[in-house]
Amino acid sequence: MESSRAIGRGRPREFCVDQALAMALRVFWSKGYEGASMADLTEAMGITKPSLYAAFGNKEQLFVKALDLYEREKLDYVGKALEQPTARKVAEHLLRGALENQTSSCEPRGCLGVISSVACGAEAESIRQFVLARGASARRALVERFKRAKEEGDLPADVDPEGLTSLLYAILQGMAVQAGAGASCEELERLIATSLSMWPSA
């Protein structure tokens, strides 16, 4: 953690950079990129606008840093899912990891990536494209994992790995939207169970 005594322009900072970034993440996660005003951010972070600019750059640069933190701390289950022994286990690990992430009582509900890629107007199009590009690499990895599962006979020969990935993403994004709208953990558990019951088996 970066110390509050870190030097900035010859003067010690009066706040913890890591803690301030964590608070900024919560604001973006709750309100999305456009919904988070500079006043919201500075109030949550406990700093002034000049301090924010000096430590993090502009709002867009702050969001990128917050997204990096989100992926490191909240999306580690994605990499672990790809290591599961079967395609169904991959899907289950992703769905249950998303459920835990989206319905935590300690964090905002929903998914930062979904919120920020969907709820963006023309002025924030660059952020939307950035978020989508970041998600594309994970999607490609999932397609490759399902291709391997098909080659190994773990998935039926007529399954389209890209189509299956799109289906799983649609379920994950739907869960995020429903969680953000207040769906209970039990309701989303039923969604997961139903989705897995329809999973193609070889």
Short mmCIF file of C-alpha atoms in Angstrom, two decimals:
data_model
loop_
_atom_site.label_atom_id
_atom_site.label_comp_id
_atom_site.label_asym_id
_atom_site.label_seq_id
_atom_site.Cartn_x
_atom_site.Cartn_y
_atom_site.Cartn_z
CA MET A 1 0.00 0.00 0.00
CA GLU A 2 1.37 3.39 -0.91
CA SER A 3 2.06 5.43 2.20
CA SER A 4 0.23 8.66 2.95
CA ARG A 5 3.70 10.20 3.26
CA ALA A 6 4.42 9.63 -0.45
CA ILE A 7 5.95 12.71 -2.00
CA GLY A 8 4.00 14.65 -4.61
CA ARG A 9 5.50 17.85 -6.01
CA GLY A 10 7.79 18.15 -3.00
CA ARG A 11 5.00 17.87 -0.42
CA PRO A 12 3.76 14.79 1.46
CA ARG A 13 0.33 13.61 0.38
CA GLU A 14 -2.28 13.81 3.08
CA PHE A 15 -4.10 10.64 2.02
CA CYS A 16 -3.48 6.99 1.22
CA VAL A 17 -3.46 6.54 -2.55
CA ASP A 18 -4.53 2.87 -2.40
CA GLN A 19 -7.42 3.59 -0.06
CA ALA A 20 -8.57 6.54 -2.17
CA LEU A 21 -8.52 4.36 -5.30
CA ALA A 22 -10.55 1.68 -3.54
CA MET A 23 -13.19 4.28 -2.68
CA ALA A 24 -13.21 5.56 -6.26
CA LEU A 25 -13.81 1.99 -7.43
CA ARG A 26 -16.89 1.74 -5.22
CA VAL A 27 -18.29 4.94 -6.73
CA PHE A 28 -17.73 3.79 -10.32
CA TRP A 29 -19.10 0.34 -9.47
CA SER A 30 -22.24 1.85 -7.95
CA LYS A 31 -22.92 4.55 -10.54
CA GLY A 32 -21.00 3.64 -13.68
CA TYR A 33 -18.53 5.95 -15.41
CA GLU A 34 -20.96 8.66 -16.50
CA GLY A 35 -23.04 8.48 -13.34
CA ALA A 36 -20.02 9.15 -11.13
CA SER A 37 -19.49 12.90 -10.85
CA MET A 38 -16.24 14.49 -9.77
CA ALA A 39 -18.04 15.63 -6.61
CA ASP A 40 -19.07 12.02 -5.89
CA LEU A 41 -15.50 10.85 -6.39
CA THR A 42 -13.73 13.52 -4.35
CA GLU A 43 -16.23 13.17 -1.49
CA ALA A 44 -15.86 9.37 -1.36
CA MET A 45 -12.08 9.55 -1.69
CA GLY A 46 -11.81 12.29 0.91
CA ILE A 47 -9.61 14.49 -1.30
CA THR A 48 -9.83 17.70 -3.30
CA LYS A 49 -9.98 17.91 -7.09
CA PRO A 50 -6.38 19.17 -7.34
CA SER A 51 -5.22 16.21 -5.24
CA LEU A 52 -7.18 13.81 -7.43
CA TYR A 53 -5.66 15.23 -10.60
CA ALA A 54 -2.15 15.18 -9.11
CA ALA A 55 -2.37 11.56 -7.94
CA PHE A 56 -4.51 9.91 -10.62
CA GLY A 57 -4.82 12.23 -13.62
CA ASN A 58 -8.25 13.02 -15.04
CA LYS A 59 -11.51 11.12 -14.49
CA GLU A 60 -10.86 8.75 -17.39
CA GLN A 61 -7.39 7.87 -16.08
CA LEU A 62 -8.83 7.34 -12.60
CA PHE A 63 -11.44 4.98 -14.02
CA VAL A 64 -8.77 2.94 -15.82
CA LYS A 65 -6.85 2.55 -12.54
CA ALA A 66 -10.07 1.59 -10.74
CA LEU A 67 -10.86 -0.99 -13.44
CA ASP A 68 -7.36 -2.46 -13.04
CA LEU A 69 -8.01 -2.80 -9.30
CA TYR A 70 -11.44 -4.33 -9.95
CA GLU A 71 -10.00 -6.96 -12.27
CA ARG A 72 -7.17 -7.83 -9.86
CA GLU A 73 -9.29 -8.12 -6.75
CA LYS A 74 -12.79 -9.01 -7.94
CA LEU A 75 -12.36 -11.05 -11.13
CA ASP A 76 -9.68 -13.53 -10.09
CA TYR A 77 -12.31 -16.28 -10.35
CA VAL A 78 -12.29 -15.93 -14.16
CA GLY A 79 -8.76 -17.29 -14.54
CA LYS A 80 -9.51 -20.11 -12.10
CA ALA A 81 -12.65 -21.00 -14.06
CA LEU A 82 -10.64 -21.58 -17.24
CA GLU A 83 -8.54 -24.16 -15.38
CA GLN A 84 -11.53 -26.34 -14.49
CA PRO A 85 -11.46 -29.91 -15.92
CA THR A 86 -14.71 -29.76 -17.93
CA ALA A 87 -16.60 -27.15 -19.93
CA ARG A 88 -19.56 -27.45 -17.58
CA LYS A 89 -17.29 -26.89 -14.58
CA VAL A 90 -15.85 -23.82 -16.35
CA ALA A 91 -19.35 -22.42 -16.77
CA GLU A 92 -20.37 -23.27 -13.21
CA HIS A 93 -17.25 -21.66 -11.73
CA LEU A 94 -17.84 -18.49 -13.76
CA LEU A 95 -21.50 -18.29 -12.80
CA ARG A 96 -20.92 -18.90 -9.11
CA GLY A 97 -17.95 -16.55 -9.02
CA ALA A 98 -20.08 -13.86 -10.65
CA LEU A 99 -22.90 -14.53 -8.18
CA GLU A 100 -20.58 -14.09 -5.20
CA ASN A 101 -19.08 -10.95 -6.72
CA GLN A 102 -22.39 -9.37 -7.69
CA THR A 103 -24.32 -10.04 -4.49
CA SER A 104 -21.68 -9.40 -1.83
CA SER A 105 -23.08 -7.50 1.12
CA CYS A 106 -19.77 -5.62 1.36
CA GLU A 107 -19.68 -4.29 -2.21
CA PRO A 108 -22.01 -2.57 -4.70
CA ARG A 109 -24.27 -4.96 -6.58
CA GLY A 110 -23.92 -5.78 -10.26
CA CYS A 111 -20.81 -5.76 -12.46
CA LEU A 112 -18.58 -2.74 -13.08
CA GLY A 113 -17.87 -3.81 -16.66
CA VAL A 114 -21.54 -4.27 -17.55
CA ILE A 115 -22.59 -1.03 -15.87
CA SER A 116 -19.89 0.99 -17.60
CA SER A 117 -20.26 -0.58 -21.05
CA VAL A 118 -24.06 -0.32 -21.18
CA ALA A 119 -24.72 2.95 -19.35
CA CYS A 120 -22.47 5.15 -21.47
CA GLY A 121 -23.59 7.98 -23.74
CA ALA A 122 -21.77 9.51 -26.69
CA GLU A 123 -19.43 11.57 -24.52
CA ALA A 124 -18.14 8.43 -22.79
CA GLU A 125 -17.88 6.26 -25.91
CA SER A 126 -14.11 5.93 -25.48
CA ILE A 127 -14.64 4.44 -22.01
CA ARG A 128 -17.27 2.05 -23.36
CA GLN A 129 -14.92 0.87 -26.09
CA PHE A 130 -12.09 0.51 -23.56
CA VAL A 131 -14.22 -1.63 -21.26
CA LEU A 132 -15.39 -3.79 -24.17
CA ALA A 133 -11.82 -4.25 -25.40
CA ARG A 134 -10.68 -5.35 -21.93
CA GLY A 135 -13.48 -7.90 -21.81
CA ALA A 136 -12.71 -9.21 -25.31
CA SER A 137 -9.49 -10.95 -24.23
CA ALA A 138 -11.33 -12.93 -21.54
CA ARG A 139 -14.02 -13.83 -24.07
CA ARG A 140 -11.42 -15.12 -26.55
CA ALA A 141 -9.86 -17.26 -23.82
CA LEU A 142 -13.27 -18.76 -23.07
CA VAL A 143 -13.91 -19.54 -26.74
CA GLU A 144 -10.54 -21.31 -26.94
CA ARG A 145 -11.34 -23.29 -23.78
CA PHE A 146 -14.62 -24.49 -25.26
CA LYS A 147 -12.92 -25.35 -28.56
CA ARG A 148 -10.51 -27.55 -26.63
CA ALA A 149 -13.42 -29.14 -24.76
CA LYS A 150 -15.07 -29.94 -28.11
CA GLU A 151 -11.87 -31.47 -29.47
CA GLU A 152 -11.54 -33.60 -26.33
CA GLY A 153 -15.11 -34.88 -26.66
CA ASP A 154 -16.25 -33.02 -23.56
CA LEU A 155 -18.78 -31.08 -25.67
CA PRO A 156 -20.99 -32.45 -28.47
CA ALA A 157 -19.53 -32.29 -31.97
CA ASP A 158 -22.29 -29.97 -33.18
CA VAL A 159 -21.73 -27.33 -30.48
CA ASP A 160 -20.51 -23.91 -31.65
CA PRO A 161 -17.89 -22.74 -29.08
CA GLU A 162 -18.42 -19.07 -30.00
CA GLY A 163 -22.19 -19.41 -29.74
CA LEU A 164 -21.85 -21.21 -26.41
CA THR A 165 -19.58 -18.44 -25.13
CA SER A 166 -22.11 -15.82 -26.25
CA LEU A 167 -24.85 -17.68 -24.41
CA LEU A 168 -22.79 -17.84 -21.22
CA TYR A 169 -21.93 -14.14 -21.49
CA ALA A 170 -25.62 -13.31 -21.97
CA ILE A 171 -26.43 -15.20 -18.77
CA LEU A 172 -23.58 -13.51 -16.86
CA GLN A 173 -24.61 -10.05 -18.08
CA GLY A 174 -28.23 -10.77 -17.28
CA MET A 175 -27.23 -11.78 -13.76
CA ALA A 176 -25.33 -8.52 -13.36
CA VAL A 177 -28.32 -6.46 -14.48
CA GLN A 178 -30.71 -8.41 -12.22
CA ALA A 179 -28.32 -8.15 -9.26
CA GLY A 180 -28.07 -4.41 -9.82
CA ALA A 181 -31.87 -4.23 -9.86
CA GLY A 182 -32.07 -5.97 -6.50
CA ALA A 183 -32.53 -9.67 -7.34
CA SER A 184 -31.87 -11.89 -4.34
CA CYS A 185 -29.09 -14.43 -4.12
CA GLU A 186 -31.72 -17.20 -4.07
CA GLU A 187 -33.28 -15.93 -7.32
CA LEU A 188 -29.91 -15.85 -9.05
CA GLU A 189 -29.05 -19.30 -7.68
CA ARG A 190 -32.16 -20.63 -9.43
CA LEU A 191 -31.05 -18.94 -12.64
CA ILE A 192 -27.66 -20.66 -12.38
CA ALA A 193 -29.21 -24.06 -11.65
CA THR A 194 -31.56 -23.76 -14.62
CA SER A 195 -28.76 -22.62 -16.93
CA LEU A 196 -26.53 -25.53 -15.92
CA SER A 197 -29.38 -28.02 -16.34
CA MET A 198 -29.53 -27.04 -20.03
CA TRP A 199 -25.75 -27.26 -20.56
CA PRO A 200 -24.88 -29.42 -23.61
CA SER A 201 -23.30 -32.74 -22.71
CA ALA A 202 -21.42 -35.10 -24.99
#
